[in-house]
């Protein structure tokens, strides 16, 4: 088996702990690539007692030997990216390699304004976006009025693109009663960001193809999760890109045949931030217990996350559409101390048992989870590094996940630190 490229892919509604796994695997990688999304992601990485929160910068940034790529499928807020880099530099992370695609879409200030404005139009049906301008930036990309990172390096062309975009965007802002944006100010500011990032901006497709052909180990770092995928998620309560492995070739400018393995990252339970259907959601003491033990508050927005039992119907769906070859179960230690554990094994829709995720939101909202109950365990497991030393009930829980998804669990995470990881199988 060729293990040269690996996609790390969240398979729930985001926040599965991809940052930790990417950082853990990045120690063996030569290249780390972000291929979709933007600074709506919040990847938390903990090592040597320090905690770092990354939003748009790839998780390989801490290792000087790693080539970090922000590829063409991303939407990049250059001001925020520069801010992230400055914060890292203040904390001593100065020796890094970073390449930004000249084809990546730029998030402009009007995207951020319009993100909030369009949300407010939805009344009670708000998506609960991160308000980072992600949706409006992808909308402009599809509408062909987007600005790309490479445009910021060409003053004349950028002026033309910005003028055309602003003509439309100011009409939208006006419609919402918002202040129109000034061409000269935006132009100067963003040209400045282009200059600051100039040394990083290039054709990353050429770079990545070369590195892959040289046999380098490449890690593709997904943001969000498959259930938030614009195509395969719980539409319309989704993000505006596809976090699946299928979006890697397009978002990174490489051939589909270069994808070797896909590591699906999921929590031992489920969380969701923002609105939208969540069949296994729970409230009350148990939800609070999980929320506090798992520190389930958004890294980007600080919002308390909604909490629920593990939903294996959703996991099966995500594994299928993203071609997951192995699973990594995160925050497993959070479940210690729960007397009983429930796993959702199917849904009941209008009195009928189903084993798939319905495409239509109204049907999904009517789905009631069908649970199976498993015994819990009382021991803390944060110090365990050997799979066989886990309590028997913990191993039974993992085995059941494997049976229900048809995918082998390769990694079990028992704490936030790099070292708190049980590795059952070499995957990269
Ligand atoms: P947007 O990506 O900001 O447009 O938000 C769309 C939906 O995706 C909202 O429900 C957000 O809460 C959710 N979302 C976006 N990024 C993340 C993430 O990194 N983790 C979890 N949820 C996210």
XYZ file of C-alpha atoms and ligand atoms in Angstrom:
451
model
C 0.000 0.000 0.000
C 1.272 3.413 -0.919
C 1.032 5.647 2.124
C 2.465 8.784 0.639
C -0.625 10.954 0.746
C -3.264 11.086 3.426
C -6.395 13.188 3.736
C -7.424 14.110 7.261
C -11.137 14.576 7.062
C -13.671 15.508 9.752
C -16.674 13.223 9.424
C -19.174 14.913 11.738
C -20.130 18.601 11.951
C -16.607 19.927 12.435
C -14.565 20.366 15.620
C -13.655 16.685 15.699
C -10.065 17.288 16.741
C -8.515 17.421 13.283
C -5.937 19.949 14.475
C -4.473 17.519 16.965
C -4.390 14.639 14.476
C -2.933 16.770 11.713
C -0.274 18.038 14.065
C 0.403 14.473 15.280
C 0.705 13.149 11.729
C 2.522 16.244 10.522
C 5.556 15.053 12.442
C 5.910 12.380 9.741
C 4.872 14.644 6.848
C 6.899 16.674 4.396
C 3.954 18.766 3.249
C 0.675 19.923 4.899
C -2.060 21.335 2.673
C -5.294 23.185 3.421
C -7.543 22.707 0.375
C -10.948 24.243 1.297
C -12.600 26.617 3.740
C -10.924 29.581 5.338
C -10.650 31.135 8.751
C -13.992 29.680 9.775
C -11.942 26.685 10.943
C -10.430 26.571 14.379
C -7.706 23.989 14.736
C -6.404 23.671 18.275
C -2.952 22.220 18.715
C -1.341 21.477 22.061
C 2.271 20.493 22.549
C 5.007 21.081 25.126
C 2.329 22.566 27.409
C 1.471 25.295 24.880
C -1.866 25.691 23.164
C -2.177 27.234 19.708
C -5.345 27.986 17.771
C -4.991 28.146 14.003
C -7.735 29.370 11.702
C -6.430 29.451 8.159
C -2.741 28.561 8.477
C -1.947 24.844 7.955
C -1.071 22.812 11.047
C 2.442 21.991 9.841
C 3.538 25.566 10.533
C 5.308 24.578 13.783
C 7.881 22.379 12.038
C 10.528 24.213 9.970
C 11.032 21.230 7.632
C 7.367 21.094 6.588
C 6.122 22.773 3.431
C 2.747 24.358 4.289
C 0.329 25.075 1.469
C -2.854 27.141 1.413
C -4.229 25.803 -1.847
C -6.564 27.164 -4.508
C -9.765 25.736 -2.994
C -9.457 27.974 0.044
C -11.006 31.376 0.688
C -8.348 33.502 2.357
C -8.743 36.605 4.472
C -5.267 38.106 3.976
C -5.591 40.479 6.921
C -6.543 37.601 9.235
C -3.817 35.334 7.808
C -1.177 38.025 8.418
C -2.568 38.432 11.950
C -2.257 34.687 12.561
C 1.331 34.678 11.315
C 2.203 37.683 13.504
C 0.744 35.964 16.559
C 2.768 32.833 15.821
C 5.900 34.920 15.341
C 5.330 36.641 18.702
C 5.312 33.178 20.264
C 8.585 32.235 18.617
C 7.281 30.382 15.550
C 9.355 32.214 12.945
C 11.095 29.511 11.014
C 8.418 28.158 8.679
C 7.699 27.440 5.013
C 4.385 28.751 3.712
C 3.034 28.834 0.157
C -0.277 30.463 -0.741
C -2.058 29.686 -3.997
C -2.356 32.585 -6.410
C -5.719 31.066 -7.383
C -7.220 31.047 -3.860
C -10.191 33.377 -3.412
C -9.785 36.489 -1.283
C -12.269 37.225 1.504
C -12.943 40.956 1.310
C -14.526 43.156 4.020
C -17.791 43.319 2.079
C -18.049 39.528 2.315
C -17.937 39.753 6.085
C -20.563 42.512 6.171
C -22.812 40.584 3.802
C -22.384 37.309 5.730
C -24.074 38.978 8.699
C -26.594 40.839 6.571
C -27.836 37.768 4.694
C -28.030 35.812 7.942
C -30.212 38.528 9.462
C -32.631 38.182 6.523
C -33.245 34.562 7.436
C -35.090 35.394 10.652
C -35.516 32.210 12.692
C -33.822 30.141 10.001
C -30.306 31.467 10.465
C -27.500 29.036 9.683
C -25.380 30.391 12.505
C -22.364 31.016 10.296
C -19.019 32.015 11.757
C -19.540 35.471 10.144
C -16.116 35.317 8.544
C -17.451 35.994 5.060
C -16.973 32.405 3.879
C -20.314 31.959 2.098
C -20.272 35.340 0.323
C -16.648 34.789 -0.792
C -17.477 31.398 -2.328
C -20.617 32.939 -3.837
C -18.515 35.575 -5.616
C -16.080 32.928 -6.789
C -18.959 31.009 -8.412
C -20.447 34.265 -9.732
C -17.019 35.017 -11.283
C -16.630 38.361 -9.577
C -14.213 37.066 -6.960
C -10.728 38.418 -6.378
C -7.874 35.924 -6.173
C -4.700 36.078 -4.134
C -2.568 36.474 -7.259
C -4.628 39.515 -8.313
C -3.307 41.400 -5.264
C 0.156 41.279 -6.833
C -0.890 43.040 -10.045
C -1.923 46.655 -9.234
C -3.647 47.366 -12.544
C -5.538 44.117 -12.788
C -6.507 44.243 -9.112
C -7.917 47.763 -9.596
C -10.082 46.496 -12.462
C -11.320 43.448 -10.540
C -12.043 45.443 -7.403
C -13.873 48.165 -9.314
C -16.111 45.579 -11.014
C -16.787 43.695 -7.789
C -17.471 46.837 -5.771
C -20.028 48.064 -8.301
C -22.126 45.008 -7.418
C -21.230 44.690 -3.777
C -22.033 48.296 -2.959
C -25.473 47.784 -4.477
C -25.989 44.857 -2.109
C -24.694 46.809 0.889
C -27.002 49.682 0.010
C -29.928 47.281 -0.184
C -29.232 46.319 3.428
C -28.915 49.971 4.471
C -25.194 49.464 5.081
C -22.462 51.931 4.310
C -20.928 51.545 0.845
C -17.237 50.693 0.708
C -14.649 53.077 -0.638
C -12.603 51.878 -3.595
C -9.412 53.817 -2.774
C -9.261 52.648 0.832
C -9.882 48.998 0.018
C -7.491 49.103 -2.919
C -4.634 50.523 -0.884
C -5.214 48.225 2.064
C -5.424 45.015 0.039
C -2.544 45.898 -2.254
C -0.565 46.275 0.976
C -1.560 42.780 2.127
C -0.515 41.450 -1.271
C 2.910 43.034 -0.830
C 3.240 41.552 2.666
C 2.339 38.078 1.440
C 4.101 38.337 -1.939
C 6.947 36.029 -0.941
C 4.430 33.276 -0.106
C 2.116 33.554 -3.125
C 2.740 31.199 -6.055
C 1.208 28.490 -8.236
C 0.835 25.834 -5.547
C -0.505 23.240 -8.004
C 2.879 23.156 -9.751
C 4.623 22.950 -6.391
C 2.388 20.176 -5.035
C 2.554 18.035 -8.147
C 6.333 18.269 -8.091
C 6.506 17.323 -4.416
C 4.131 14.379 -4.893
C 6.109 13.144 -7.894
C 9.286 13.345 -5.813
C 7.624 10.934 -3.370
C 7.141 13.404 -0.537
C 4.640 12.576 2.201
C 1.703 14.917 1.855
C -1.021 15.476 4.426
C -4.228 17.168 3.260
C -5.838 18.930 6.174
C -9.601 19.183 5.876
C -11.509 21.857 7.754
C -15.097 21.553 9.061
C -16.637 18.094 8.589
C -18.441 16.011 5.982
C -21.868 16.719 7.523
C -21.185 20.407 6.767
C -20.307 19.647 3.123
C -22.168 21.840 0.631
C -23.004 18.741 -1.447
C -23.227 15.876 1.019
C -24.043 17.603 4.299
C -27.252 18.682 6.029
C -28.021 21.339 3.393
C -28.767 24.232 3.782
C -27.220 24.124 7.281
C -23.745 23.602 5.882
C -20.639 25.560 4.996
C -19.986 26.699 1.428
C -17.223 24.260 0.503
C -16.747 20.504 0.522
C -14.596 19.093 3.315
C -14.634 15.609 1.731
C -11.619 13.847 0.265
C -13.289 14.313 -3.123
C -12.620 18.026 -2.900
C -8.869 17.546 -2.458
C -7.911 17.101 -6.126
C -9.928 20.138 -7.184
C -8.963 22.292 -4.219
C -5.278 21.454 -4.421
C -4.825 21.220 -8.184
C -3.713 17.582 -8.216
C -4.959 14.381 -9.852
C -7.517 12.234 -7.983
C -5.175 9.251 -8.364
C -2.724 10.915 -5.985
C -5.029 10.361 -2.998
C -3.918 7.210 -1.202
C -5.721 7.107 2.146
C -8.396 9.018 3.998
C -8.398 9.241 7.767
C -11.872 10.039 9.070
C -11.748 12.009 12.295
C -14.662 11.748 14.693
C -15.336 12.368 18.316
C -16.441 9.552 20.604
C -19.719 11.474 20.775
C -21.190 14.208 18.542
C -21.171 18.003 18.666
C -22.504 20.682 16.423
C -22.092 24.443 16.521
C -24.599 26.598 14.698
C -28.129 25.661 13.731
C -29.418 22.670 11.785
C -30.688 19.154 12.344
C -28.891 17.024 14.912
C -30.866 13.805 15.530
C -28.859 12.566 18.548
C -28.719 15.900 20.381
C -29.080 15.747 24.159
C -29.595 18.403 26.786
C -29.380 18.559 30.555
C -26.833 17.140 33.000
C -25.308 14.596 30.662
C -24.830 17.172 27.903
C -23.230 19.543 30.409
C -20.959 16.756 31.701
C -19.709 16.080 28.172
C -19.485 19.790 27.295
C -17.352 20.595 30.335
C -15.094 17.530 30.123
C -14.607 18.018 26.396
C -14.268 21.834 26.603
C -16.944 22.039 23.965
C -16.880 25.747 23.195
C -16.105 27.064 19.680
C -12.467 28.046 19.023
C -13.517 30.683 16.492
C -16.729 32.009 18.027
C -16.576 30.829 21.672
C -20.144 29.511 21.330
C -21.090 26.508 23.529
C -21.380 23.527 21.231
C -24.506 21.410 21.021
C -23.774 17.905 22.307
C -25.187 14.468 21.507
C -24.631 10.730 21.365
C -22.523 9.181 18.654
C -24.522 8.998 15.434
C -23.346 6.035 13.402
C -25.879 6.664 10.628
C -24.207 10.004 9.966
C -20.765 8.396 10.336
C -21.582 5.704 7.796
C -22.801 8.361 5.379
C -19.637 10.428 5.853
C -17.350 7.407 5.486
C -19.068 6.506 2.220
C -19.080 9.905 0.547
C -15.533 10.682 1.612
C -14.020 7.226 1.023
C -12.693 6.924 4.573
C -10.079 4.161 4.864
C -9.401 4.406 8.631
C -10.952 6.123 11.607
C -9.474 8.165 14.400
C -11.659 8.445 17.517
C -11.020 11.684 19.357
C -11.810 12.851 22.902
C -12.354 9.254 23.951
C -11.298 10.100 27.522
C -14.289 12.459 27.834
C -16.630 9.445 28.074
C -14.993 8.076 31.264
C -17.406 8.123 34.206
C -20.580 7.597 32.187
C -22.551 4.623 33.435
C -24.154 3.822 30.107
C -23.365 4.863 26.563
C -25.764 5.103 23.686
C -24.911 4.723 20.017
C -27.350 5.667 17.303
C -27.599 2.699 14.933
C -30.505 3.819 12.748
C -33.258 6.401 12.412
C -36.997 6.062 12.585
C -38.676 8.172 9.933
C -42.494 8.387 9.985
C -42.694 5.037 11.766
C -40.240 3.294 9.412
C -36.685 2.254 10.302
C -34.056 3.661 7.929
C -30.277 3.369 7.929
C -29.311 6.365 5.778
C -29.279 10.160 6.108
C -32.273 11.587 4.192
C -31.337 14.390 1.804
C -34.335 16.546 2.590
C -34.047 18.644 5.701
C -37.699 18.255 6.658
C -37.314 14.449 6.625
C -34.081 14.590 8.608
C -35.779 16.788 11.183
C -38.463 14.127 11.634
C -35.878 11.372 12.155
C -35.781 9.884 15.627
C -32.604 8.087 16.621
C -32.699 4.345 17.274
C -30.218 3.633 20.029
C -28.239 0.699 21.222
C -27.019 0.850 24.816
C -23.534 -0.168 25.860
C -21.975 -0.261 29.333
C -19.659 2.636 30.174
C -16.434 2.618 32.232
C -15.325 4.552 35.280
C -11.536 4.602 34.924
C -9.711 7.671 33.622
C -7.824 6.597 30.501
C -5.712 9.672 29.742
C -2.438 7.919 30.623
C -3.057 4.797 28.545
C -0.922 4.446 25.403
C -1.490 0.763 24.668
C -4.837 -0.187 23.127
C -4.994 -3.497 24.992
C -4.862 -1.684 28.334
C -8.120 0.184 27.694
C -11.097 -0.997 29.801
C -13.008 -3.851 28.150
C -16.133 -1.651 27.834
C -14.109 1.016 26.009
C -12.812 -1.554 23.543
C -16.347 -2.886 23.028
C -17.506 0.653 22.195
C -14.755 1.010 19.589
C -15.515 -2.412 18.140
C -19.161 -1.443 17.713
C -18.175 1.718 15.860
C -16.066 -0.400 13.522
C -18.953 -2.791 12.903
C -21.435 -0.007 12.255
C -19.191 1.977 9.902
C -17.295 -0.900 8.315
C -14.068 1.021 8.856
C -11.179 0.106 11.153
C -10.289 2.444 14.007
C -6.564 3.123 13.651
C -6.110 5.846 16.260
C -7.712 6.596 19.633
C -7.040 9.960 21.248
C -7.180 10.085 25.061
C -6.226 13.721 25.675
C -5.312 16.944 23.904
C -1.532 16.519 23.954
C 0.369 14.997 21.047
C 1.548 12.206 23.361
C -1.955 11.234 24.494
C -2.522 9.110 21.438
C -3.036 5.366 21.026
C -1.837 4.254 17.637
C -3.118 0.833 16.569
C -1.825 0.870 13.037
C 0.611 2.808 10.845
C -1.471 4.901 8.540
C 1.011 7.368 7.122
P -19.678 29.297 7.656
O -18.688 28.253 7.268
O -19.088 30.383 8.495
O -20.447 29.806 6.487
O -20.772 28.601 8.602
C -21.671 27.612 8.120
C -21.910 26.527 9.154
O -20.726 25.769 9.322
C -22.265 27.063 10.547
O -23.158 26.148 11.161
C -20.942 27.039 11.288
O -21.103 26.940 12.677
C -20.312 25.783 10.689
N -18.856 25.792 10.720
C -18.017 26.449 9.904
N -16.741 26.191 10.222
C -16.774 25.344 11.249
C -15.754 24.680 12.004
O -14.545 24.807 11.770
N -16.194 23.866 13.000
C -17.510 23.671 13.246
N -18.485 24.241 12.570
C -18.124 25.079 11.572
